[in-house]
CSV table of C-alpha atoms in Angstrom, one decimal:
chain,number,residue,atom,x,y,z
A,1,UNK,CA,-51.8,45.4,28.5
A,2,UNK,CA,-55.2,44.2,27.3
A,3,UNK,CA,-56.0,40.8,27.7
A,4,UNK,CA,-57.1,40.9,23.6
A,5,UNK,CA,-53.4,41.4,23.1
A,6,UNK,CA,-52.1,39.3,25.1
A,7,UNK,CA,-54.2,36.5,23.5
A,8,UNK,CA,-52.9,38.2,19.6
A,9,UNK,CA,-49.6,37.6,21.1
A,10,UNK,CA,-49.6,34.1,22.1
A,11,UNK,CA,-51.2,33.3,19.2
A,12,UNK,CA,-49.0,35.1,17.2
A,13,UNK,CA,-46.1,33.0,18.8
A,14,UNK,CA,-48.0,29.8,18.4
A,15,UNK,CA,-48.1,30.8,14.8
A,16,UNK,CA,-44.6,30.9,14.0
A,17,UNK,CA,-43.4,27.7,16.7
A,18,UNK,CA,-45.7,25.5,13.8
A,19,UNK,CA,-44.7,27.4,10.8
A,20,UNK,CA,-41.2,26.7,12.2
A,21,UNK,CA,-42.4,22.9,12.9
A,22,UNK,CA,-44.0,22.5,9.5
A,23,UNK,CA,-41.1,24.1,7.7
A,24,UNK,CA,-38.8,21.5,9.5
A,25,UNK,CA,-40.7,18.3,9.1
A,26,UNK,CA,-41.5,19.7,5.5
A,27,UNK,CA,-37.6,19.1,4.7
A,28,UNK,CA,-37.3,16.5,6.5
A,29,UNK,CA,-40.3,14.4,4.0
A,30,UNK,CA,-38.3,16.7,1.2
A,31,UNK,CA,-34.8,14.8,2.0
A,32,UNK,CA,-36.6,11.1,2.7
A,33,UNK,CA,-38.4,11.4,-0.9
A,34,UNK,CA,-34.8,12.8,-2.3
A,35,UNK,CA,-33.3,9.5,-0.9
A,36,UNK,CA,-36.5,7.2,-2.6
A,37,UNK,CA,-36.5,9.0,-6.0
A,38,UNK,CA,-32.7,8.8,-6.2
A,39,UNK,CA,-31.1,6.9,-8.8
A,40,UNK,CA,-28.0,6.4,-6.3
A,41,UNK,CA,-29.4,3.1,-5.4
A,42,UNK,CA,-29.8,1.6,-8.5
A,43,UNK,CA,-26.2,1.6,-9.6
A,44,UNK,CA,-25.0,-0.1,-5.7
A,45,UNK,CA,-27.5,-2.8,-6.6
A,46,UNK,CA,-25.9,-3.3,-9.7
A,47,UNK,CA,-22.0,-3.2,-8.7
A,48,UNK,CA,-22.7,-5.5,-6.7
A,49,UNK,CA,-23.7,-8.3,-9.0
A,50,UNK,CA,-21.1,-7.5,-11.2
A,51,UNK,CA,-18.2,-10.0,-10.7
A,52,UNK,CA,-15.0,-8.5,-11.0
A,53,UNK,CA,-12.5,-11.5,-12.0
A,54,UNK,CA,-9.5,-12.0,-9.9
A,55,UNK,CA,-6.9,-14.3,-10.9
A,56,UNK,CA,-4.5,-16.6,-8.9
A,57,UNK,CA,-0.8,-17.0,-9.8
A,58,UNK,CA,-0.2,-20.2,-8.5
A,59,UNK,CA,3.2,-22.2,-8.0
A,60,UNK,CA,3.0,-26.2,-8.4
A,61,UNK,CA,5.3,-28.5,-6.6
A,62,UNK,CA,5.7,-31.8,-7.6
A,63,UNK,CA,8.5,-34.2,-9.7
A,64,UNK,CA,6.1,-35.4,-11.8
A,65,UNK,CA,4.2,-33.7,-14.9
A,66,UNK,CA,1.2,-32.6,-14.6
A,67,UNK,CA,-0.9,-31.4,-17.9
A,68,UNK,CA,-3.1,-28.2,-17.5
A,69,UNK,CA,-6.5,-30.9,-17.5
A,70,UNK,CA,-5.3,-32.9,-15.0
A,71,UNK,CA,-4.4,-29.9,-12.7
A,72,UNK,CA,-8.0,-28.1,-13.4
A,73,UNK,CA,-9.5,-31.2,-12.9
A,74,UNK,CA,-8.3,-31.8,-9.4
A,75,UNK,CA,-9.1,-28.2,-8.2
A,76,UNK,CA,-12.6,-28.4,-9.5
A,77,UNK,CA,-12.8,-31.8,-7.2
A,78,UNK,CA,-11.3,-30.3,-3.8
A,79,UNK,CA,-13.3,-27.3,-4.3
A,80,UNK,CA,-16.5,-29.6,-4.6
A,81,UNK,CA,-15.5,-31.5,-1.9
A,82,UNK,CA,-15.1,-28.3,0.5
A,83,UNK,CA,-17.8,-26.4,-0.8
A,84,UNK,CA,-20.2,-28.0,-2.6
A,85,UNK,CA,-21.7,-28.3,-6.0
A,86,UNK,CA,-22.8,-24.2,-4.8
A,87,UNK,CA,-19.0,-23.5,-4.1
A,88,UNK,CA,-18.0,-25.1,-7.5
A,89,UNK,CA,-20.8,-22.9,-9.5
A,90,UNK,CA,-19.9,-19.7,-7.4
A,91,UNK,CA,-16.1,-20.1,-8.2
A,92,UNK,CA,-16.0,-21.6,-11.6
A,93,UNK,CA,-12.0,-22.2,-11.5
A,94,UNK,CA,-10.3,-22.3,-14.7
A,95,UNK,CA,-6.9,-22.4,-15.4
A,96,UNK,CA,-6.0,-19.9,-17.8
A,97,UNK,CA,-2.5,-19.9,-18.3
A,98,UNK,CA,0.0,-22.9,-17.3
A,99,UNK,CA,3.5,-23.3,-17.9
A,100,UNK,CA,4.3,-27.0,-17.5
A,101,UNK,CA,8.7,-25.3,-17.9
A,102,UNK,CA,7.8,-23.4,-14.6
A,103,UNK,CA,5.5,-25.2,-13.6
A,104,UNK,CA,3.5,-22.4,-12.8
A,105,UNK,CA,0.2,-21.0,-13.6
A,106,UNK,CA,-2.9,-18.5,-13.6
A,107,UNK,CA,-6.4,-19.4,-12.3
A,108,UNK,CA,-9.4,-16.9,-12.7
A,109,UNK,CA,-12.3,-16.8,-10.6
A,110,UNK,CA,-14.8,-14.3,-9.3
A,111,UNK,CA,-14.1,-11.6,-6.9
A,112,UNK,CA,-16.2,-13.3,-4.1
A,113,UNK,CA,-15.1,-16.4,-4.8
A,114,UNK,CA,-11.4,-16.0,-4.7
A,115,UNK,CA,-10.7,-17.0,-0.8
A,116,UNK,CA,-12.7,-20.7,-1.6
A,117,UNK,CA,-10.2,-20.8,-4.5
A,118,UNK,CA,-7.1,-20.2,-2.2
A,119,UNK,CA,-8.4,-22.3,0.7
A,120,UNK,CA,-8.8,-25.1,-1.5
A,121,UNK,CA,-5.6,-25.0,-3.7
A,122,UNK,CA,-3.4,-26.1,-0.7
A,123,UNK,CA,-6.0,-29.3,-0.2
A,124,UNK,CA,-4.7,-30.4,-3.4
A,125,UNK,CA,-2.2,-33.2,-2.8
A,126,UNK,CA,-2.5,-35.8,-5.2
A,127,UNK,CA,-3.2,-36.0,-8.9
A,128,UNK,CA,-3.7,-39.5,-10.3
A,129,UNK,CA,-1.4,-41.1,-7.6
A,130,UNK,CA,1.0,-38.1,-8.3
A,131,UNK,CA,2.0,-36.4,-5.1
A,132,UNK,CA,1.6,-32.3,-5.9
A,133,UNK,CA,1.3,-29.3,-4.1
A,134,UNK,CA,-0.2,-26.1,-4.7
A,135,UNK,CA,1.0,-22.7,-3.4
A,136,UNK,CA,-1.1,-19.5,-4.3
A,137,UNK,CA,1.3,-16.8,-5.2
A,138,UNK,CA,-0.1,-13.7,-5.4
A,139,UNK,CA,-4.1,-12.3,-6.6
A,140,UNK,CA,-4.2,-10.0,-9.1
A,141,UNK,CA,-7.4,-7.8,-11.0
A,142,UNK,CA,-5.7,-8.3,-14.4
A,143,UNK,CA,-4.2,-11.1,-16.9
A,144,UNK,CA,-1.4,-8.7,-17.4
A,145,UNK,CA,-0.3,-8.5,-14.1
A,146,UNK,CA,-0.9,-12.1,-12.9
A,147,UNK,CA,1.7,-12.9,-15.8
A,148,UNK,CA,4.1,-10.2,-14.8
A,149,UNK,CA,4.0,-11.8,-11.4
A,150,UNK,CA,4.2,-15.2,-13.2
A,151,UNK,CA,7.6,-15.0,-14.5
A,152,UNK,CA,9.2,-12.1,-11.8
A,153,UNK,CA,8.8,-14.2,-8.6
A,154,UNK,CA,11.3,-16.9,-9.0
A,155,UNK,CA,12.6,-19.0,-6.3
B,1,UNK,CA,8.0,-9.9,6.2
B,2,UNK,CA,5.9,-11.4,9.4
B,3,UNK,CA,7.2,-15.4,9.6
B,4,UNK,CA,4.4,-18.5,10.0
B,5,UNK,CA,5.2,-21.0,12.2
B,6,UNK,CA,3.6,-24.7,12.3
B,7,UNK,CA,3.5,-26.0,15.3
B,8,UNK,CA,3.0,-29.9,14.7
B,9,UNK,CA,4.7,-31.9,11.9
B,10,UNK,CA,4.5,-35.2,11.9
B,11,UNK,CA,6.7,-36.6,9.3
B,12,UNK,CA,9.6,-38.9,8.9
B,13,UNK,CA,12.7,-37.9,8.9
B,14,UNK,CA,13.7,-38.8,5.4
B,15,UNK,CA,11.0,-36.5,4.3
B,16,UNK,CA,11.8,-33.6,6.9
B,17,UNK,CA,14.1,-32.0,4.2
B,18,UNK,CA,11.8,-31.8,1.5
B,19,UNK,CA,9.0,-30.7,4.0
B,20,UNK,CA,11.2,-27.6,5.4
B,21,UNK,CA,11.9,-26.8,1.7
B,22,UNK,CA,8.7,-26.1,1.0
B,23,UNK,CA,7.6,-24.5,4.6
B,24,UNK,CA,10.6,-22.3,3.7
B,25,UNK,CA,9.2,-21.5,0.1
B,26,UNK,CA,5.4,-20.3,1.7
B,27,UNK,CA,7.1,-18.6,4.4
B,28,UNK,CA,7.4,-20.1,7.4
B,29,UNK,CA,9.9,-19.4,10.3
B,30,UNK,CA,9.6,-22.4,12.6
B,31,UNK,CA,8.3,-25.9,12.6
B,32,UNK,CA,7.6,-27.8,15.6
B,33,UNK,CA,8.2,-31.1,14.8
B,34,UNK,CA,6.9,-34.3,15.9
B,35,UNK,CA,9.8,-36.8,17.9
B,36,UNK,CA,11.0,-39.3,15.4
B,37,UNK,CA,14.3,-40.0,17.2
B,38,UNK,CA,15.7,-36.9,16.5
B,39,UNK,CA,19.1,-36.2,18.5
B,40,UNK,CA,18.6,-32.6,18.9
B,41,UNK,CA,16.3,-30.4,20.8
B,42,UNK,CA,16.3,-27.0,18.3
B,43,UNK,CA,17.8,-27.0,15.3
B,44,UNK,CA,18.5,-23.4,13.3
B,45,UNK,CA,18.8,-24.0,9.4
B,46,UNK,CA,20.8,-20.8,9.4
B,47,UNK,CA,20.7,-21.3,5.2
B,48,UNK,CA,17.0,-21.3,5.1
B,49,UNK,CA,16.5,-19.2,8.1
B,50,UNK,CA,14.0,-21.6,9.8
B,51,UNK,CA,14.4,-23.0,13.2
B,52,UNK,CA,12.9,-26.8,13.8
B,53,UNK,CA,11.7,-27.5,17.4
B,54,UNK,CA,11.2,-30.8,18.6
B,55,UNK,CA,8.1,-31.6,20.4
B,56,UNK,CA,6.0,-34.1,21.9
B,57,UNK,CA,2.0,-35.2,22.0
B,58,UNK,CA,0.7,-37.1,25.1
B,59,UNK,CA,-2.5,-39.2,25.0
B,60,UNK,CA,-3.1,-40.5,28.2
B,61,UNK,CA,-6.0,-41.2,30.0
B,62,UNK,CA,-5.5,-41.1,33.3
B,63,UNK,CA,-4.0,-38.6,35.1
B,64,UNK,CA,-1.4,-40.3,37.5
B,65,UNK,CA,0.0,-41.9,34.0
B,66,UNK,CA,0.3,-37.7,32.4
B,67,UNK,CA,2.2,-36.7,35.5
B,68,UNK,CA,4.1,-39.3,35.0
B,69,UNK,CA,5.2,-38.7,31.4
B,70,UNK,CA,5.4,-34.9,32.3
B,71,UNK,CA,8.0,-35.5,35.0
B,72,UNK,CA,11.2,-34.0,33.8
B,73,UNK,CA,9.8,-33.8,29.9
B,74,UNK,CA,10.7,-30.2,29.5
B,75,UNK,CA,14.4,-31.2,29.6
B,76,UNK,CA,14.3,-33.1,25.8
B,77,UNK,CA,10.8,-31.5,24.5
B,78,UNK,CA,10.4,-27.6,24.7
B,79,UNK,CA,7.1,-28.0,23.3
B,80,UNK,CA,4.6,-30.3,25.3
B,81,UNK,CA,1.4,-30.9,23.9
B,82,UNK,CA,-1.8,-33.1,25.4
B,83,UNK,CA,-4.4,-34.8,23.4
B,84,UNK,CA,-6.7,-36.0,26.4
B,85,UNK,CA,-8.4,-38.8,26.3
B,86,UNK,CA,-10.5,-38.3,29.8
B,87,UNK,CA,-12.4,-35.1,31.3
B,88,UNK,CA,-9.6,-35.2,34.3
B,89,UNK,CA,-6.6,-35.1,31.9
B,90,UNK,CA,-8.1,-32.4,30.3
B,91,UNK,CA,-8.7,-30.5,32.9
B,92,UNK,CA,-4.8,-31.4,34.6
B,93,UNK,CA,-3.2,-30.3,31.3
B,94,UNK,CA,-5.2,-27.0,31.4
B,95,UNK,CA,-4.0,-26.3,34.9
B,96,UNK,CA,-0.7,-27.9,34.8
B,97,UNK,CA,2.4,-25.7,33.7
B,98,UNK,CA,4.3,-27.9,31.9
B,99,UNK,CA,1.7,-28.3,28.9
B,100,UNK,CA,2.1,-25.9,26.5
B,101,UNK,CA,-1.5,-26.7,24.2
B,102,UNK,CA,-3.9,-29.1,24.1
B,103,UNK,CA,-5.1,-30.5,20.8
B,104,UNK,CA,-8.8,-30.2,19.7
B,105,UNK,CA,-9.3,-33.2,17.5
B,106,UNK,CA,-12.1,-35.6,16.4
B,107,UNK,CA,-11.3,-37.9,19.3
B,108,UNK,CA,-10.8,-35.4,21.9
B,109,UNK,CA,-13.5,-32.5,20.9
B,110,UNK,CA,-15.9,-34.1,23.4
B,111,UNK,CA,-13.8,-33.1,26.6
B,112,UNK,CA,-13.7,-29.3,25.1
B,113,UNK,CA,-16.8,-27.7,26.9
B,114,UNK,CA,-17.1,-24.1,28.4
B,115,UNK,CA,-15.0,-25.2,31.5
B,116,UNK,CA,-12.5,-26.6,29.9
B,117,UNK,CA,-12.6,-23.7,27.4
B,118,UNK,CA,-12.5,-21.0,30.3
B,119,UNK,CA,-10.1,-23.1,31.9
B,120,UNK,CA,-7.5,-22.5,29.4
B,121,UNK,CA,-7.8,-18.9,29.4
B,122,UNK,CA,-7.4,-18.7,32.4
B,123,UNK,CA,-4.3,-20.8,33.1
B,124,UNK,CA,-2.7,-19.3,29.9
B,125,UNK,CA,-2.8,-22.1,28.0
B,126,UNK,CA,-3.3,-22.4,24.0
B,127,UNK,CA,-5.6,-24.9,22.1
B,128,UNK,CA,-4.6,-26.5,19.0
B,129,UNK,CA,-6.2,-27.4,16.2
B,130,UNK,CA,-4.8,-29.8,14.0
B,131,UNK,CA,-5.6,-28.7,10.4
B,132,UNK,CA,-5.3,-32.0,8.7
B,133,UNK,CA,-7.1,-33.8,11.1
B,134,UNK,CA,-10.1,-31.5,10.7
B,135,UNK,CA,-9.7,-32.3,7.2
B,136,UNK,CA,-9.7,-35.8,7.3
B,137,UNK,CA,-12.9,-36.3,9.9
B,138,UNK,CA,-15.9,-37.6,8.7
B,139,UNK,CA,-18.8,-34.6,8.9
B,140,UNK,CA,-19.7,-35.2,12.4
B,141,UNK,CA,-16.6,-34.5,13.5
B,142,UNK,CA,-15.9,-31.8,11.4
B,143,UNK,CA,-19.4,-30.4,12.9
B,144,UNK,CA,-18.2,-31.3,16.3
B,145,UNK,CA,-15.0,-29.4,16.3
B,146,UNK,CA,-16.6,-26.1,14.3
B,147,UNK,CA,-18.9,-26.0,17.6
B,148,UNK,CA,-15.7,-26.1,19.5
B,149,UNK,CA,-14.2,-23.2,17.5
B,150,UNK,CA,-17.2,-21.0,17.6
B,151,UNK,CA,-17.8,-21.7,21.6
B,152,UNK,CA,-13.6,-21.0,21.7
B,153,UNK,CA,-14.3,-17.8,19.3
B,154,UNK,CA,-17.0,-16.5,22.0
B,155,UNK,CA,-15.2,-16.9,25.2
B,156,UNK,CA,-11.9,-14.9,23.3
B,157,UNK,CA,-9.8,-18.1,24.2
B,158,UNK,CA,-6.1,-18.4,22.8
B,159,UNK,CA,-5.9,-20.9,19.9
B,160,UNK,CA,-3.5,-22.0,17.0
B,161,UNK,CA,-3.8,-23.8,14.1
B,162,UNK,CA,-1.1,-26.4,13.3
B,163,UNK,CA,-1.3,-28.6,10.1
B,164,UNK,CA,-0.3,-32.4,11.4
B,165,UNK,CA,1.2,-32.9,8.1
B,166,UNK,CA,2.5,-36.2,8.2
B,167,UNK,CA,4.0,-35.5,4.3
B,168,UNK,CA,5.6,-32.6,2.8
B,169,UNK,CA,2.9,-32.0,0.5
B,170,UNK,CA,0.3,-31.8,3.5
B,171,UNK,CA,1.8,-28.9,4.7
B,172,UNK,CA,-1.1,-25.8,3.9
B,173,UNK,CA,-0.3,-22.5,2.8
B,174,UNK,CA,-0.5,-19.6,5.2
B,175,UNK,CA,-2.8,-18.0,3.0
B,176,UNK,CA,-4.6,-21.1,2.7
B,177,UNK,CA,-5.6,-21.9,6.4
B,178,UNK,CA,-6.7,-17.9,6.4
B,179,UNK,CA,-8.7,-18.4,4.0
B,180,UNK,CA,-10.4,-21.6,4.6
B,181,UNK,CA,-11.2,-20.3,8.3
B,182,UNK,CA,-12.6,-17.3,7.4
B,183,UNK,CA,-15.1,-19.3,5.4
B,184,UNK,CA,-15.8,-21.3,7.5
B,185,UNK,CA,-16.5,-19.3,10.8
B,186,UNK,CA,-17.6,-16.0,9.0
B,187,UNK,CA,-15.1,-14.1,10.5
B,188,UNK,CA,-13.7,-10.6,8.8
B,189,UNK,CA,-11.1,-10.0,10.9
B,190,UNK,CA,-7.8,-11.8,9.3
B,191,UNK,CA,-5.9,-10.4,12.0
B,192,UNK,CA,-7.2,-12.3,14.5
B,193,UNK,CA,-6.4,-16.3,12.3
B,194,UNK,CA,-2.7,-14.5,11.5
B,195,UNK,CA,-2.3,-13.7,14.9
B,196,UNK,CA,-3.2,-17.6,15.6
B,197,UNK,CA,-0.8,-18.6,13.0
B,198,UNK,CA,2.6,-16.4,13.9
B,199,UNK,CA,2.4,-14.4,16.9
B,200,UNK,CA,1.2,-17.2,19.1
B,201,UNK,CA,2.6,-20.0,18.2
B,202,UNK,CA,6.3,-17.5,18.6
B,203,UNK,CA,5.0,-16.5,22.0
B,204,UNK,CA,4.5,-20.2,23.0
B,205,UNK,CA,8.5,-20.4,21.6
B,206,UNK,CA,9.8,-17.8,23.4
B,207,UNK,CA,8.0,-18.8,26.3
B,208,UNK,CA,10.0,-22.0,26.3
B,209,UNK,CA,13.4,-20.4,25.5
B,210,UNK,CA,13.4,-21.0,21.9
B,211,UNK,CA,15.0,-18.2,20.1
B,212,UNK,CA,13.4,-17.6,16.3
């Protein structure tokens, strides 16, 4: 073999090993600038700032009555008291739906927020020298099924 | 349906009715319950389907006077728990097998370090954590015994949480204390705070013979 070839060869070799290199790295730039350019990012961004409500079918205890105000009222104050003024604003509890008969309720709040609700609603022992108690029943997406479970869970 | 149990109740026994009411209505199994001159030593409420437990809470400083009061306790309490009020009785009730937890409160927080912490892992002991006296602390406190949690967190140490409800309407909601811990310590795992509300508070039961 001639020494001219064998130098043609290598460099032919060396050829296709960077080709092969350049091709590789070439897709790899192609799929990083596929991820940047993608509008699959956008959207994630979004969903998560949007707050999904929740709402909390709640049970009260208690031999007194106690108006829907009065009950709102002392949540919003045990929740500031646990969490802050930033807890209250996150959560923003209101009472949707009460039922003095029952004595049972709905609260809606955020999706985030919903475990500060629950932690708080058994905190909640007195209202205006009244001794209550709050039990969370059940968290639901929807107003229709927080009321199914509203009126189907009886003691 | 998994069953909660409270290990620490401290009401009156005019009021214990009402109370095991509503620990029947959010689920609860068990109650241990705080001595009020009670003539029994378990009680099953074969109605309600809750068994009551009667147990004891010794605050002592000095270490002759807790083996003292420990002498022959087991007999009348099957629950024994220390709130210590010196670094030795801590470190006696962690070793000694008659004590079944010892209480993490605002007056006794300072005697929990990482000794006392590993201790209690090691001898198989629990820690308690009385929910409403967390509550009730002024901030310091309530600083002082988060510190305790996250240093009991990182050494995987055995704790429970009881409520110290000395009315019914103290008593928190399973869901509730889950909730409000998660918050507070960060934690995702929900296993691991139900865990500390039902299966160890029943393995400290069935540890002392109590059938649930």
């Amino acid at each position: 073999m001639n020494i001219v070839d064998l130098i043609l060869y290598i460099v032919v070799i060396m050829l296709s090993l960077l080709v092969t290199y350049l091709w590789w790295s070439l897709s790899k730039i192609k799929r990083f600038l596929k991820i940047i350019t993608s509008k699959s990012l956008i959207p994630r961004q979004e969903k998560d700032f949007k707050i999904r409500r929740r709402y909390i079918v709640f049970t009260v205890i208690s031999e007194h009555n106690i108006s829907k105000r009065e009950l709102e009222k002392a949540i919003r104050e045990v929740v500031k008291e646990l969490y802050g003024i930033i807890g209250l604003t996150k959560s923003d509890p209101q009472i949707i739906f009460y039922d003095p008969s029952v004595k049972r309720g709905v609260l809606r709040t955020g999706h985030l927020t919903s475990n500060i609700l629950i932690a708080s609603l058994s905190s909640v022992d007195n209202i205006n020298g009244k001794e209550v108690l709050i039990i969370p029943i059940k968290t639901t997406g929807t107003l229709k099924r927080a009321k199914k479970y509203l009126y189907m869970i009886r003691e | 349906m998994r069953g909660f149990i409270d290990l620490w109740l401290d009401i009156e026994p005019d009021e214990v009715e009402k109370a095991i009411d509503v620990g029947h209505k959010m689920g609860y199994t068990a109650f241990g319950l705080e001595d009020h001159g009670f003539n029994w030593r378990v009680k099953k409420l074969r109605d309600k389907k809750i068994t009551l437990v009667k147990r004891i809470t010794l605050s002592e400083e000095k270490e002759s006077k807790l083996k003292e009061k420990l002498r022959g306790i087991k007999l009348s309490f099957p629950i024994v728990s220390v709130k210590p009020q010196s670094i030795q009785v801590a470190r006696f009730a962690a070793r000694d097998g008659r004590v079944d937890t010892i209480i993490v409160d605002k007056d006794t927080a300072m005697y929990i370090d990482k000794t006392q912490v590993l201790m209690v892992k090691r001898y198989r002991k629990v820690l308690e954590i009385p929910l409403e006296e967390f509550l009730k602390a002024n901030d310091r406190a309530k600083a002082m015994i988060y510190r305790r949690l996250l240093l009991i967190l990182h050494y995987n140490t055995p704790f429970i949480i009881s409520s110290r409800a000395r009315k019914w309407n103290k008593i928190h909601h399973p869901l509730s204390i889950i909730s409000l811990l998660t918050s507070l310590l960060d934690l995702d795992n929900k296993d691991l705070l139900l865990h500390n509300i039902s299966g160890l508070p029943l393995e400290i039961l069935v540890k002392n013979g109590v059938k649930v």
